Coordinates of N, CA, C and O in Angstrom, one line a residue:
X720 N 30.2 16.2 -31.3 CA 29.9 16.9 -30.0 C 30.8 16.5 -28.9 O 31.2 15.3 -28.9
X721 N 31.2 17.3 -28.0 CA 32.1 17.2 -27.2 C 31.2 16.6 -25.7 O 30.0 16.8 -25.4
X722 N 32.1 16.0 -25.2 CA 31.2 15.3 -23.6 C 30.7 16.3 -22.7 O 30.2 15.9 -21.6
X723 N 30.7 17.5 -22.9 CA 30.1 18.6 -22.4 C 28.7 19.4 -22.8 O 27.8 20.1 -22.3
X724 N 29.1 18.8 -24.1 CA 27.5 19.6 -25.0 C 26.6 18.6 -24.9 O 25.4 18.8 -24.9
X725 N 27.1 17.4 -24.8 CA 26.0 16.0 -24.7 C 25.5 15.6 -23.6 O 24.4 15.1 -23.4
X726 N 26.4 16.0 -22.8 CA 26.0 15.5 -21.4 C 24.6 16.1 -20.7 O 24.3 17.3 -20.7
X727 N 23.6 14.8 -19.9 CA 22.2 15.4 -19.5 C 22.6 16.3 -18.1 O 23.2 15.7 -17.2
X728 N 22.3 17.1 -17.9 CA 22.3 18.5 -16.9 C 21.2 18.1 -15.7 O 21.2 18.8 -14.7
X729 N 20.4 17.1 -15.8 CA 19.2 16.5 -14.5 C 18.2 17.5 -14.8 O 18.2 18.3 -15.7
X730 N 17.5 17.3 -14.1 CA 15.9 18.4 -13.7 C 15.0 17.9 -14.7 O 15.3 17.2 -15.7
X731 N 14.1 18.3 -14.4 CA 12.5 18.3 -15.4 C 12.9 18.5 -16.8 O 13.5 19.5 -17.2
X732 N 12.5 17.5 -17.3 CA 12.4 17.5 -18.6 C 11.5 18.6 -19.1 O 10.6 18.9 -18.4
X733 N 11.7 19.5 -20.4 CA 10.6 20.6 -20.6 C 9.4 19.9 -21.4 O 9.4 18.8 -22.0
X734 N 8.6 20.7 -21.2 CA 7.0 20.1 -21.7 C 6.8 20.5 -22.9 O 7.0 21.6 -23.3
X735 N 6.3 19.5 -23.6 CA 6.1 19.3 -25.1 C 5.4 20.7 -25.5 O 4.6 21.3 -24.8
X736 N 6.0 21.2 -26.7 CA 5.8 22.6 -27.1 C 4.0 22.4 -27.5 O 3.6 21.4 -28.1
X737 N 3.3 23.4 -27.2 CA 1.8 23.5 -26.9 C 1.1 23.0 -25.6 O -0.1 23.3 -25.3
X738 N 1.9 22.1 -25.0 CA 1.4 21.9 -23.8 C 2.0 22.4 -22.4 O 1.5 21.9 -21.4
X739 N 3.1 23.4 -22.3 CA 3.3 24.1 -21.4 C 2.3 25.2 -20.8 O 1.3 25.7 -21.4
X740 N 2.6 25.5 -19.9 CA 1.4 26.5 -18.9 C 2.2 27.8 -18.8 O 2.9 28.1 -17.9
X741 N 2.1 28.7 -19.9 CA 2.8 29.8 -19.8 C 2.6 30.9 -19.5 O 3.4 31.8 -19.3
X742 N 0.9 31.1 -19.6 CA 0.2 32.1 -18.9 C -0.4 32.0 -17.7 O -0.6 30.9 -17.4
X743 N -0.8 33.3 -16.7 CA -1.4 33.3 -15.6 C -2.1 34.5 -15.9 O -2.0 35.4 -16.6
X744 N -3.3 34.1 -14.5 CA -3.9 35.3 -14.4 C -4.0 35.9 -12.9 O -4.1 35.0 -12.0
X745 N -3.9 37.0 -12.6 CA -3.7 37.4 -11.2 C -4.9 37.8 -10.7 O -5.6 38.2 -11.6
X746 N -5.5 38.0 -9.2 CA -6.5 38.3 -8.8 C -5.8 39.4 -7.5 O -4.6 39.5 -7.3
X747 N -6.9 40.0 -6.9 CA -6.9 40.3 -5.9 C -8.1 40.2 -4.7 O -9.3 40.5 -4.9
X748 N -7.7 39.8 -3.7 CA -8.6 39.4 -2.3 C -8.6 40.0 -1.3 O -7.5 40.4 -0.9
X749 N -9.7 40.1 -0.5 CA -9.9 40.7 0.5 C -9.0 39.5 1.5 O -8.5 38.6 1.0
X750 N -9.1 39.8 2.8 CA -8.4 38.5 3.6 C -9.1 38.0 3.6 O -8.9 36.8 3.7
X751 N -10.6 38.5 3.7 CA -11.5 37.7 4.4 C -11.9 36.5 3.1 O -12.0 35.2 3.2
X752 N -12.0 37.2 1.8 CA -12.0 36.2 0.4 C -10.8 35.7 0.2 O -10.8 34.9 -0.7
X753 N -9.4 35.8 0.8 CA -8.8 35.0 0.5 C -8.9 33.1 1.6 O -8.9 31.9 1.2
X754 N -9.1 33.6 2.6 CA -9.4 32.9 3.8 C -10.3 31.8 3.4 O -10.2 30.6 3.8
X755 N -11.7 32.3 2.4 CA -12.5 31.9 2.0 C -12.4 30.8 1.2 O -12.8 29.7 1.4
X756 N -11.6 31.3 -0.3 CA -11.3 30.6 -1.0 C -10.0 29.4 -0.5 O -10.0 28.2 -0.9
X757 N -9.0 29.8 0.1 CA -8.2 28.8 0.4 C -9.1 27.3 1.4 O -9.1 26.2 1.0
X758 N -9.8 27.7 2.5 CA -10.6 27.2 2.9 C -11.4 25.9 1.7 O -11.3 24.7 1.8
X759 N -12.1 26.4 0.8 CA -12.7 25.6 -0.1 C -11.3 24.7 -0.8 O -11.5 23.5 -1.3
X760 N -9.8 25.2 -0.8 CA -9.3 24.1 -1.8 C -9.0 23.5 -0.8 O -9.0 22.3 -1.1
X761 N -8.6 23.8 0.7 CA -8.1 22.7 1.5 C -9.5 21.7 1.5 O -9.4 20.5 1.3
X762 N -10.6 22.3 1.8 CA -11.5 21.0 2.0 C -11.3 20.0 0.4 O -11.1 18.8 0.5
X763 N -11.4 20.5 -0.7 CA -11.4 19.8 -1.9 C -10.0 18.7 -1.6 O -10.0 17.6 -2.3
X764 N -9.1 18.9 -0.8 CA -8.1 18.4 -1.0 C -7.0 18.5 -2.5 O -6.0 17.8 -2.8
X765 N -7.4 19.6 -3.0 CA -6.0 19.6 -4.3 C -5.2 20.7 -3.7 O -5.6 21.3 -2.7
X766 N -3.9 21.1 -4.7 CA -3.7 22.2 -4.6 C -4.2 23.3 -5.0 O -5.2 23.4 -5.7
X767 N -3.4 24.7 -4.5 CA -4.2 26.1 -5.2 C -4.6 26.0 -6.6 O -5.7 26.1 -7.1
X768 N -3.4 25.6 -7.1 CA -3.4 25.7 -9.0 C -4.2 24.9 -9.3 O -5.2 25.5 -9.8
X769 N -4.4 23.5 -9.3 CA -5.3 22.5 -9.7 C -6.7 23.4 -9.2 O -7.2 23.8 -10.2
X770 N -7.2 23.6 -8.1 CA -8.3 23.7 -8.0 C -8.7 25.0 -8.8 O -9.8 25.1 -9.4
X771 N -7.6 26.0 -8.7 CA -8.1 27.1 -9.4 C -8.6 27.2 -11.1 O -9.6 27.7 -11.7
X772 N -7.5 26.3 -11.4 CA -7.4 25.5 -12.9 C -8.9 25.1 -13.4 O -9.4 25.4 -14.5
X773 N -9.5 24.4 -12.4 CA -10.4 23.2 -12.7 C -11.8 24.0 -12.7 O -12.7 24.0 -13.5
X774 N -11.8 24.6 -11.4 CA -12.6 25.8 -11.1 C -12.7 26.7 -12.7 O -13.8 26.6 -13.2
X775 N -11.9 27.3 -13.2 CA -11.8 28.3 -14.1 C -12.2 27.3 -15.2 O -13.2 27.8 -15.7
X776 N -12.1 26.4 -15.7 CA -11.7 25.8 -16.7 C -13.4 25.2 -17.2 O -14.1 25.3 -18.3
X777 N -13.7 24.5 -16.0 CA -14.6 23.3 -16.1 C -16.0 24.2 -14.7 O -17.2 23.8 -14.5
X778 N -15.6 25.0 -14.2 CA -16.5 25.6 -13.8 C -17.3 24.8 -12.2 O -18.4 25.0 -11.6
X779 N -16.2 23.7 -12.1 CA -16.7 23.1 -10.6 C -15.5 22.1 -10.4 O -14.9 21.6 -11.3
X780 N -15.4 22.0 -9.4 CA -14.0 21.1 -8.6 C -14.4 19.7 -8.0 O -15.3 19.6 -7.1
X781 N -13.8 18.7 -8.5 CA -14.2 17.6 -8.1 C -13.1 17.1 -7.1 O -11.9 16.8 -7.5
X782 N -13.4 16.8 -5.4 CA -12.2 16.8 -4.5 C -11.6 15.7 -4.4 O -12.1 14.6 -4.2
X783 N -10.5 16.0 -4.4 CA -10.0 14.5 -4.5 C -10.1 13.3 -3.3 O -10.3 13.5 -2.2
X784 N -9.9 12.2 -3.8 CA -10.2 11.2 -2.8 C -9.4 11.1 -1.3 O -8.3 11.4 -1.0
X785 N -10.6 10.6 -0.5 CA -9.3 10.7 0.8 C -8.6 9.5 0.9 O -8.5 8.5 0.2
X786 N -8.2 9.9 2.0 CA -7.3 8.6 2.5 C -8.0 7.6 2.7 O -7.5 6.7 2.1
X787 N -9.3 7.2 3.4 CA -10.2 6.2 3.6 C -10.5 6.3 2.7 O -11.6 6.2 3.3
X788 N -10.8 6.4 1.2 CA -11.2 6.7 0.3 C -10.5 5.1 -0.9 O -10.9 4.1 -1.5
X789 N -9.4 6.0 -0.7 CA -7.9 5.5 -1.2 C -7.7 3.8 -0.6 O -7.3 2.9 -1.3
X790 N -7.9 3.5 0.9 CA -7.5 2.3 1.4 C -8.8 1.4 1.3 O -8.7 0.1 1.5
X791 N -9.8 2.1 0.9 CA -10.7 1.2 0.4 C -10.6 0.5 -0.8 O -10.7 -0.7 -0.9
X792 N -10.4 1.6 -2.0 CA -10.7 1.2 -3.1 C -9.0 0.1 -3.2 O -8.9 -0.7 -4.1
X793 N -7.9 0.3 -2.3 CA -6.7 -1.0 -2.1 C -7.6 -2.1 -1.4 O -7.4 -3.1 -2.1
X794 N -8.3 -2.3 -0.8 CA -9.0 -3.3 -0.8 C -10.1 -3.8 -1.3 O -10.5 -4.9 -0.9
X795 N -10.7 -2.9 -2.5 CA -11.3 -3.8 -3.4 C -10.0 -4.5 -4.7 O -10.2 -5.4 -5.5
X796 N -9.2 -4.1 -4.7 CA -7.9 -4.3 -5.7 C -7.4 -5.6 -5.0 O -7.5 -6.6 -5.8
X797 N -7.1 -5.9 -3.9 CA -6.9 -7.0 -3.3 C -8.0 -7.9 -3.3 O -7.8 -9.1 -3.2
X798 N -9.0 -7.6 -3.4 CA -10.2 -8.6 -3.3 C -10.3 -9.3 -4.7 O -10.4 -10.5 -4.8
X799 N -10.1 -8.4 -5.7 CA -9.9 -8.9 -6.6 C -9.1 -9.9 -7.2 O -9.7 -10.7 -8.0
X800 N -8.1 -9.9 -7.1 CA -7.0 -10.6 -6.8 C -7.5 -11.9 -5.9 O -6.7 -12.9 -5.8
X801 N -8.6 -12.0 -5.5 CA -8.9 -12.9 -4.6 C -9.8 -13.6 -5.4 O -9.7 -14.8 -5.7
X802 N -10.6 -13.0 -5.8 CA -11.7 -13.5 -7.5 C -11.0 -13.8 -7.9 O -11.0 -15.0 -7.7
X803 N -9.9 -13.5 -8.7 CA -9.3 -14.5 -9.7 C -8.8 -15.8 -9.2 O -9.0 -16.9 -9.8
X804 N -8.1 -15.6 -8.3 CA -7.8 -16.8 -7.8 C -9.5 -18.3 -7.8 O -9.6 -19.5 -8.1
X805 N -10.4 -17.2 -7.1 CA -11.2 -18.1 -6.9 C -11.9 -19.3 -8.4 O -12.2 -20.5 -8.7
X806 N -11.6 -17.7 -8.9 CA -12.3 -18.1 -10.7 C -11.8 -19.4 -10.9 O -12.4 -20.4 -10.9
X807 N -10.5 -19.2 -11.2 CA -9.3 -20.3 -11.6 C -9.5 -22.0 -10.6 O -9.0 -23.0 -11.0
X808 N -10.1 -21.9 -9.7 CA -10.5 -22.7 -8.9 C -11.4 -23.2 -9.2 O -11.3 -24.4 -9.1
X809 N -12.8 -22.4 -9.8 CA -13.8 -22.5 -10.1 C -13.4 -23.8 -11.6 O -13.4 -25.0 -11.8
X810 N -13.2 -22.7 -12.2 CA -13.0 -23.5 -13.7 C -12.2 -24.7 -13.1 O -12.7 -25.6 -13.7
X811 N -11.0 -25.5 -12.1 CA -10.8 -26.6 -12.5 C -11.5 -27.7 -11.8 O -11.4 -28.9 -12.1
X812 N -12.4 -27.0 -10.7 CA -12.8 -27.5 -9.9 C -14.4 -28.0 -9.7 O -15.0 -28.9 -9.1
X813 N -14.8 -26.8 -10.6 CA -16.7 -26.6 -10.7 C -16.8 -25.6 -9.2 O -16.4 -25.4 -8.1
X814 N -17.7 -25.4 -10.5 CA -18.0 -23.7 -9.3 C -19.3 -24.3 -8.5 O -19.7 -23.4 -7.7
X815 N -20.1 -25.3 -8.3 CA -20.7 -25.2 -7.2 C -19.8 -25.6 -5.6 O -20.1 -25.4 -4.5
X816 N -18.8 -26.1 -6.2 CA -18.1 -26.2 -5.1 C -17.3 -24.9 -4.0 O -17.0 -24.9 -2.8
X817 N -17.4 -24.1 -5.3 CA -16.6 -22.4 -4.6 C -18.0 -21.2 -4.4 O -17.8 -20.0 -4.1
X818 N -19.3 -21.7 -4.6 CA -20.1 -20.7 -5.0 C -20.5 -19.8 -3.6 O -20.7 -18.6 -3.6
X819 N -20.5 -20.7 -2.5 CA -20.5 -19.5 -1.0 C -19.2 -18.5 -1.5 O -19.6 -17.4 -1.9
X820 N -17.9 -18.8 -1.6 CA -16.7 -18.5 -1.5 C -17.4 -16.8 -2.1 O -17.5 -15.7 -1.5
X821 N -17.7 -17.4 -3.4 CA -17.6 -16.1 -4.5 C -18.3 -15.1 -4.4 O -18.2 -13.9 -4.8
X822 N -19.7 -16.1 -3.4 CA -21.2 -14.8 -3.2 C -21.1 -14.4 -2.0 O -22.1 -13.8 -1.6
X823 N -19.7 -14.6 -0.9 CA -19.4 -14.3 0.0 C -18.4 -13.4 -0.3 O -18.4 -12.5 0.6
X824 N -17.6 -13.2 -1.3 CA -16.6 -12.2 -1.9 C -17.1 -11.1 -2.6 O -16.6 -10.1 -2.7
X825 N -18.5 -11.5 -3.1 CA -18.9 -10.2 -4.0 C -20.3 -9.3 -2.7 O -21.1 -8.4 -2.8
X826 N -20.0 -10.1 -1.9 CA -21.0 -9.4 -0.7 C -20.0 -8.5 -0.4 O -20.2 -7.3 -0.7
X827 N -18.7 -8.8 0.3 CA -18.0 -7.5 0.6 C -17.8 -6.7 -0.2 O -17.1 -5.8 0.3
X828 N -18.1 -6.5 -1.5 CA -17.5 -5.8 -2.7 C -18.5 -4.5 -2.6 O -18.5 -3.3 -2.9
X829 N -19.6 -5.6 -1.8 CA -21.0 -4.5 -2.7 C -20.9 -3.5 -1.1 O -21.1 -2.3 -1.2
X830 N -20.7 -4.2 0.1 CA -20.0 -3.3 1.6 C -19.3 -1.9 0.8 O -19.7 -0.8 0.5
X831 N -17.8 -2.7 0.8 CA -17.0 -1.8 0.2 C -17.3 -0.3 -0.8 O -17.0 0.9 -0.6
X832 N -18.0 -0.9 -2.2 CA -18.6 0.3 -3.1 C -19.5 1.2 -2.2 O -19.6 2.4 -2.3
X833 N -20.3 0.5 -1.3 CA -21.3 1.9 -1.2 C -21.0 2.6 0.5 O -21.8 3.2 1.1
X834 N -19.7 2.3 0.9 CA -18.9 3.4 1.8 C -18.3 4.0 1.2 O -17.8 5.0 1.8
X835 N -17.9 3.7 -0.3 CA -16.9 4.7 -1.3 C -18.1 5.9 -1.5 O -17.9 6.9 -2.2

């Protein structure tokens, strides 16, 4: 093969044969139903396709997380990170020595989950 026939061209790779999206279905809307329905995917927060998708598919839309949503669940991820540390403490140290630490760490945890 010559350095022309080999050579990668960029863009999107194509999607594994049976799992491409190669059909659609079209609708038509009033403005006032279109207004309607776009309304419901912006509050869901996905796009048209996803929600339409999910909607048709599965028969209800689950919306995606928000942003406060999102920066919480980064600070249970860092918290975590903070239990281990503590753990590792624990084990060389004995844990009644860390036990405020841990039951003060899993207090915010239980904050955190139930604003999620």
């Amino acid at each position: 093969m010559t350095y022309q026939e080999n050579r990668n061209k960029g863009g999107r790779p194509k999607a594994v044969k049976g799992k491409a999206r190669i059909k659609t279905i079209s609708t038509r809307l009033t403005l006032a139903e279109w207004k309607a329905v776009m309304k419901r995917i912006t509050d869901a927060g996905k796009k048209p396709s996803h929600f339409l998708r999910d909607l048709l598919l599965y028969g209800k839309v689950v919306s995606a997380r928000t942003q406060e949503d999102r920066q919480q669940i980064r600070m249970l991820e860092g918290g975590c990170n903070n239990l281990n540390q503590l753990t590792k403490m624990a084990h060389q140290q004995g844990f009644s020595l860390l036990k405020g630490k841990i039951m003060d760490l899993l207090d915010e945890f239980n904050k955190i989950i139930e604003r999620i």
